Amino acid sequence: MELWFSEYQTKNVKLSFRIKEILYATQSEYQKISVYETEDFGRLLTLDDLVMLTTKDEYIYHEMISHVPMLTHGNASKVLVIGGGDGGTVRELLKHPVKEVHLVEIDKEVVETSKKYFPSVSCGLTDPRVKIFYEDGIEFVKKNKGYDVIIIDSTDPIGPAEGLFSTQFYKNVYSALNEDGIVVAQTETPILLGDLVRKIYKDMSSVFAYTNMYTAVIPTYPGALWTFTMGSKTINPVTKEISSMPNLDTKYYTRELHKSYFILPPFVGKLISE
Ligand code: AG3
């Protein structure tokens, strides 16, 4: 019998992976968590039947959400990741000379699942510089401050992550950042969710002095073209000099293209300026 996992990207579009084996499935307090062994994309983690990562292409998302803000900032020592319980973003952040990485994940079972089934993704979570808080990121940023970089590595704005896409939340993130602080959020696909991408950009622009979007190609996410939105308090990411340290050993991100990541495909630029 053929086994397939499909994500309904819209009511009318599905992305399907042929599955060798279902390795794990559970219903946590917050969501359905599943792990599959696929034929062509390695291991697949889904939350509520949405693709979070595959071991074949996760580096694209995790490198782009981490290295672009870290090198734009240039001197981040205290970093906060909201969501991201799989650990992929933390793994990339630890390539920088950071002192502390705080991970705020609402669902402990995501962390435990990743530790068990995705060792190459979760490997940084036991590093002594990392502290994990099993809390709601929305409440966490109201109480904790002093971050140089904050990364919002969330699921889609439905279910537990909904509040991570609100203007009030961006305001609290602003207050949790140091004077030269930078935030980056994963902000969905302009191909299928143009109105949402425009709204997020507008909301973040109302809070931050500089708001810049960049994109990456993620073959396993809806629309394949994905956006990240950076909010910055004082650093202008377009003019900031990018240092050449450290050696990041990346497969998608490259320093040579760093500045050009902020040059958007014209249809995306038009979308957010409307
Ligand atoms: N980032 C998940 C991005 C949203 C994907 N959406 C979807 N497949 N509909 C969190 C996982 C990576 N750390």
Coordinates of C-alpha atoms and ligand atoms in Angstrom, one line a residue:
M1 CA 0.0 0.0 0.0
E2 CA 1.3 3.5 -0.8
L3 CA 1.5 5.9 2.1
W4 CA 1.4 9.6 1.6
F5 CA 1.4 12.7 3.8
S6 CA -0.2 15.8 2.2
E7 CA -0.4 19.3 3.5
Y8 CA -3.4 21.3 2.2
Q9 CA -1.6 24.5 1.3
T10 CA -5.0 25.9 0.2
K11 CA -8.3 24.3 -0.2
N12 CA -7.3 23.4 -3.7
V13 CA -3.6 22.7 -3.5
K14 CA -1.8 19.9 -1.8
L15 CA 1.9 19.1 -1.4
S16 CA 2.4 15.4 -0.9
F17 CA 5.3 13.3 0.2
R18 CA 5.5 9.6 -0.3
I19 CA 6.2 8.1 3.1
K20 CA 8.3 5.1 4.0
E21 CA 7.1 5.0 7.6
I22 CA 5.1 7.0 10.2
L23 CA 7.7 7.2 13.0
Y24 CA 5.6 9.1 15.6
A25 CA 2.2 10.8 16.1
T26 CA 0.8 12.4 19.1
Q27 CA -1.7 15.0 20.2
S28 CA 0.0 17.4 22.7
E29 CA -1.8 19.9 24.8
Y30 CA -1.5 22.4 21.9
Q31 CA -1.3 20.6 18.7
K32 CA -1.0 17.4 16.7
I33 CA 2.7 16.4 16.3
S34 CA 3.8 13.9 13.6
V35 CA 7.1 12.6 12.3
Y36 CA 7.4 10.8 9.0
E37 CA 10.3 9.1 7.1
T38 CA 9.8 10.3 3.6
E39 CA 11.1 8.8 0.4
D40 CA 12.8 11.9 -1.0
F41 CA 12.9 14.6 1.7
G42 CA 14.4 12.7 4.7
R43 CA 12.5 13.1 7.9
L44 CA 9.5 15.3 8.1
L45 CA 8.1 17.1 11.1
T46 CA 4.5 18.4 10.9
L47 CA 2.4 20.3 13.4
D48 CA -1.4 20.1 12.9
D49 CA -0.6 18.6 9.5
L50 CA 1.5 21.5 8.3
V51 CA 5.1 21.0 7.2
M52 CA 7.5 22.5 9.8
L53 CA 10.7 21.0 8.4
T54 CA 12.3 18.2 6.4
T55 CA 15.9 17.2 7.0
K56 CA 16.5 17.7 3.3
D57 CA 15.8 21.5 3.1
E58 CA 15.5 22.8 6.7
Y59 CA 18.9 24.5 6.5
I60 CA 17.5 27.1 4.1
Y61 CA 14.9 28.4 6.5
H62 CA 17.1 28.1 9.6
E63 CA 20.1 29.8 8.0
M64 CA 18.1 32.7 6.6
I65 CA 16.1 33.4 9.7
S66 CA 19.3 33.4 11.9
H67 CA 22.3 34.7 9.9
V68 CA 20.6 37.7 8.2
P69 CA 19.7 39.4 11.6
M70 CA 22.8 38.2 13.4
L71 CA 25.2 39.6 10.8
T72 CA 23.1 42.8 10.3
H73 CA 23.4 43.4 14.1
G74 CA 27.1 42.4 14.1
N75 CA 27.6 42.1 17.8
A76 CA 24.6 40.2 19.4
S77 CA 25.4 38.5 22.6
K78 CA 21.9 37.8 24.0
V79 CA 19.4 36.3 21.6
L80 CA 15.8 35.2 22.0
V81 CA 14.0 32.6 19.9
I82 CA 10.2 32.5 20.1
G83 CA 8.8 29.2 18.9
G84 CA 11.4 27.1 17.1
G85 CA 11.2 24.2 19.5
D86 CA 12.8 21.9 16.9
G87 CA 16.1 23.7 17.6
G88 CA 17.1 24.5 14.0
T89 CA 17.3 28.2 14.6
V90 CA 19.3 27.7 17.8
R91 CA 21.8 25.5 16.0
E92 CA 22.5 28.3 13.5
L93 CA 22.7 31.0 16.2
L94 CA 25.3 29.0 18.1
K95 CA 27.7 29.5 15.1
H96 CA 28.0 33.1 16.3
P97 CA 29.9 34.3 19.4
V98 CA 26.7 34.6 21.5
K99 CA 26.7 34.5 25.3
E100 CA 23.1 33.5 25.8
V101 CA 20.3 32.0 23.7
H102 CA 16.9 31.9 25.2
L103 CA 14.3 29.6 23.5
V104 CA 10.6 30.2 24.5
E105 CA 8.6 27.3 23.2
I106 CA 5.0 26.8 24.4
D107 CA 5.0 23.1 23.7
K108 CA 7.5 21.0 25.5
E109 CA 6.5 18.0 23.3
V110 CA 7.9 19.7 20.2
V111 CA 11.3 19.9 21.9
E112 CA 11.2 16.4 23.1
T113 CA 10.1 15.1 19.6
S114 CA 12.9 16.9 17.9
K115 CA 15.5 15.7 20.4
K116 CA 14.4 12.1 19.7
Y117 CA 13.8 12.1 16.0
F118 CA 15.8 15.1 14.6
P119 CA 19.3 15.0 16.3
S120 CA 20.9 17.0 13.4
V121 CA 18.4 19.8 14.0
S122 CA 18.1 19.8 17.8
C123 CA 21.8 19.3 18.5
G124 CA 22.3 22.8 19.9
L125 CA 19.6 22.6 22.5
T126 CA 21.9 21.0 25.1
D127 CA 24.6 23.7 24.7
P128 CA 25.3 25.4 28.0
R129 CA 24.6 28.8 26.4
V130 CA 21.0 27.8 25.7
K131 CA 18.2 28.1 28.2
I132 CA 14.7 26.8 27.3
F133 CA 11.5 28.3 28.7
Y134 CA 8.3 26.3 28.2
E135 CA 6.0 29.4 28.2
D136 CA 3.9 31.4 25.9
G137 CA 6.1 33.8 23.9
I138 CA 3.4 36.5 24.1
E139 CA 3.7 36.7 27.9
F140 CA 7.4 36.1 27.9
V141 CA 8.3 39.3 26.0
K142 CA 6.2 41.4 28.4
K143 CA 8.4 40.3 31.3
N144 CA 11.9 39.8 29.8
K145 CA 14.1 42.4 28.2
G146 CA 17.6 43.2 27.1
Y147 CA 17.9 41.2 23.9
D148 CA 20.1 42.1 20.9
V149 CA 18.2 39.9 18.5
I150 CA 14.8 38.3 18.7
I151 CA 13.7 35.7 16.2
I152 CA 10.1 34.7 15.8
D153 CA 10.2 31.1 14.5
S154 CA 6.5 30.5 14.6
T155 CA 3.9 28.3 12.9
D156 CA 1.2 29.9 10.8
P157 CA -1.1 32.6 12.3
I158 CA -3.8 30.1 13.1
G159 CA -3.8 28.1 16.3
P160 CA -1.2 28.7 19.1
A161 CA 0.8 31.2 17.0
E162 CA -2.0 33.6 16.2
G163 CA -1.0 36.2 18.8
L164 CA 2.6 36.2 17.5
F165 CA 1.4 38.2 14.4
S166 CA -0.3 41.1 16.2
T167 CA 0.8 44.8 16.4
Q168 CA 0.6 44.7 20.2
F169 CA 3.0 41.7 20.2
Y170 CA 5.5 43.6 17.9
K171 CA 5.3 46.5 20.4
N172 CA 6.3 44.2 23.3
V173 CA 9.1 42.8 21.2
Y174 CA 10.3 46.3 20.6
S175 CA 10.5 46.9 24.3
A176 CA 12.3 43.6 24.9
L177 CA 15.0 44.7 22.5
N178 CA 18.1 46.7 23.3
E179 CA 18.7 50.1 21.7
D180 CA 20.3 48.6 18.6
G181 CA 18.0 45.6 18.6
I182 CA 16.7 43.7 15.6
V183 CA 13.8 41.3 15.3
V184 CA 13.1 38.9 12.4
A185 CA 9.9 37.0 12.0
Q186 CA 8.9 34.2 9.5
T187 CA 6.2 35.9 7.6
E188 CA 4.6 33.3 5.2
T189 CA 4.3 33.2 1.4
P190 CA 3.6 36.2 -0.9
I191 CA 2.4 33.7 -3.6
L192 CA -0.6 32.4 -1.8
L193 CA -1.1 34.9 1.1
G194 CA -0.4 38.3 -0.3
D195 CA -2.8 40.1 1.9
L196 CA -1.3 38.6 5.1
V197 CA 2.2 39.4 4.0
R198 CA 1.2 43.0 3.3
K199 CA -0.5 43.3 6.7
I200 CA 2.4 41.9 8.6
Y201 CA 4.8 44.4 6.9
K202 CA 2.4 47.3 7.6
D203 CA 2.0 46.3 11.3
M204 CA 5.8 45.9 11.8
S205 CA 6.5 49.2 10.0
S206 CA 4.2 51.0 12.5
V207 CA 6.5 49.9 15.3
F208 CA 10.0 49.8 14.0
A209 CA 12.2 52.6 12.5
Y210 CA 13.4 50.2 9.8
T211 CA 11.3 47.4 8.4
N212 CA 12.8 45.2 5.6
M213 CA 11.6 42.1 4.0
Y214 CA 13.7 39.4 2.4
T215 CA 12.8 36.1 0.8
A216 CA 14.2 32.5 0.4
V217 CA 13.1 29.6 -1.6
I218 CA 11.8 26.8 0.6
P219 CA 10.6 23.9 -1.6
T220 CA 8.5 22.3 1.1
Y221 CA 6.6 25.4 2.3
P222 CA 3.4 26.7 0.6
G223 CA 4.2 28.8 -2.4
A224 CA 7.9 27.8 -2.2
L225 CA 8.8 31.5 -2.0
W226 CA 8.9 32.5 1.7
T227 CA 9.2 35.9 3.4
F228 CA 11.0 37.0 6.5
T229 CA 10.4 40.5 7.9
M230 CA 13.1 42.3 9.9
G231 CA 12.3 45.2 12.3
S232 CA 15.2 47.3 13.5
K233 CA 15.3 50.1 16.1
T234 CA 18.5 52.0 15.0
I235 CA 20.5 49.9 12.6
N236 CA 19.7 50.4 8.9
P237 CA 20.2 46.9 7.4
V238 CA 20.6 48.3 3.9
T239 CA 23.6 50.5 4.8
K240 CA 25.2 48.6 7.7
E241 CA 28.7 47.1 7.0
I242 CA 28.6 43.3 7.3
S243 CA 31.6 41.8 9.0
S244 CA 33.4 38.7 7.7
M245 CA 33.6 36.9 11.0
P246 CA 32.7 34.2 12.0
N247 CA 32.9 31.2 9.6
L248 CA 29.3 30.1 9.4
D249 CA 29.7 27.0 7.2
T250 CA 26.3 27.6 5.5
K251 CA 24.7 26.0 2.5
Y252 CA 22.2 28.7 1.4
Y253 CA 23.1 31.9 3.2
T254 CA 26.1 33.7 1.8
R255 CA 27.6 37.0 3.0
E256 CA 28.3 38.1 -0.6
L257 CA 24.5 38.2 -1.2
H258 CA 23.6 39.6 2.3
K259 CA 22.7 43.1 1.2
S260 CA 21.0 41.9 -1.9
Y261 CA 18.6 39.7 0.1
F262 CA 16.7 42.9 0.9
I263 CA 16.2 43.6 -2.8
L264 CA 12.8 42.1 -3.3
P265 CA 11.2 40.5 -6.4
P266 CA 9.2 43.4 -7.9
F267 CA 5.8 41.7 -7.2
V268 CA 6.7 41.4 -3.5
G269 CA 7.9 45.0 -3.3
K270 CA 4.7 46.2 -5.0
L271 CA 2.6 44.1 -2.7
I272 CA 4.0 45.6 0.5
S273 CA 4.0 49.2 -0.8
E274 CA 0.4 49.1 -1.8
Ligands
AG3_1 N1 8.4 27.5 11.0 C1 7.3 27.1 10.3 C2 6.9 28.0 9.2 C3 5.5 27.8 8.7 C4 5.2 26.7 7.8 N2 3.9 26.8 7.3 C5 3.3 25.8 6.6 N3 3.9 24.7 6.2 N4 2.0 25.9 6.3 C6 8.7 26.7 12.2 C7 9.5 25.4 11.9 C8 10.9 25.6 11.7 N5 11.7 25.9 12.8

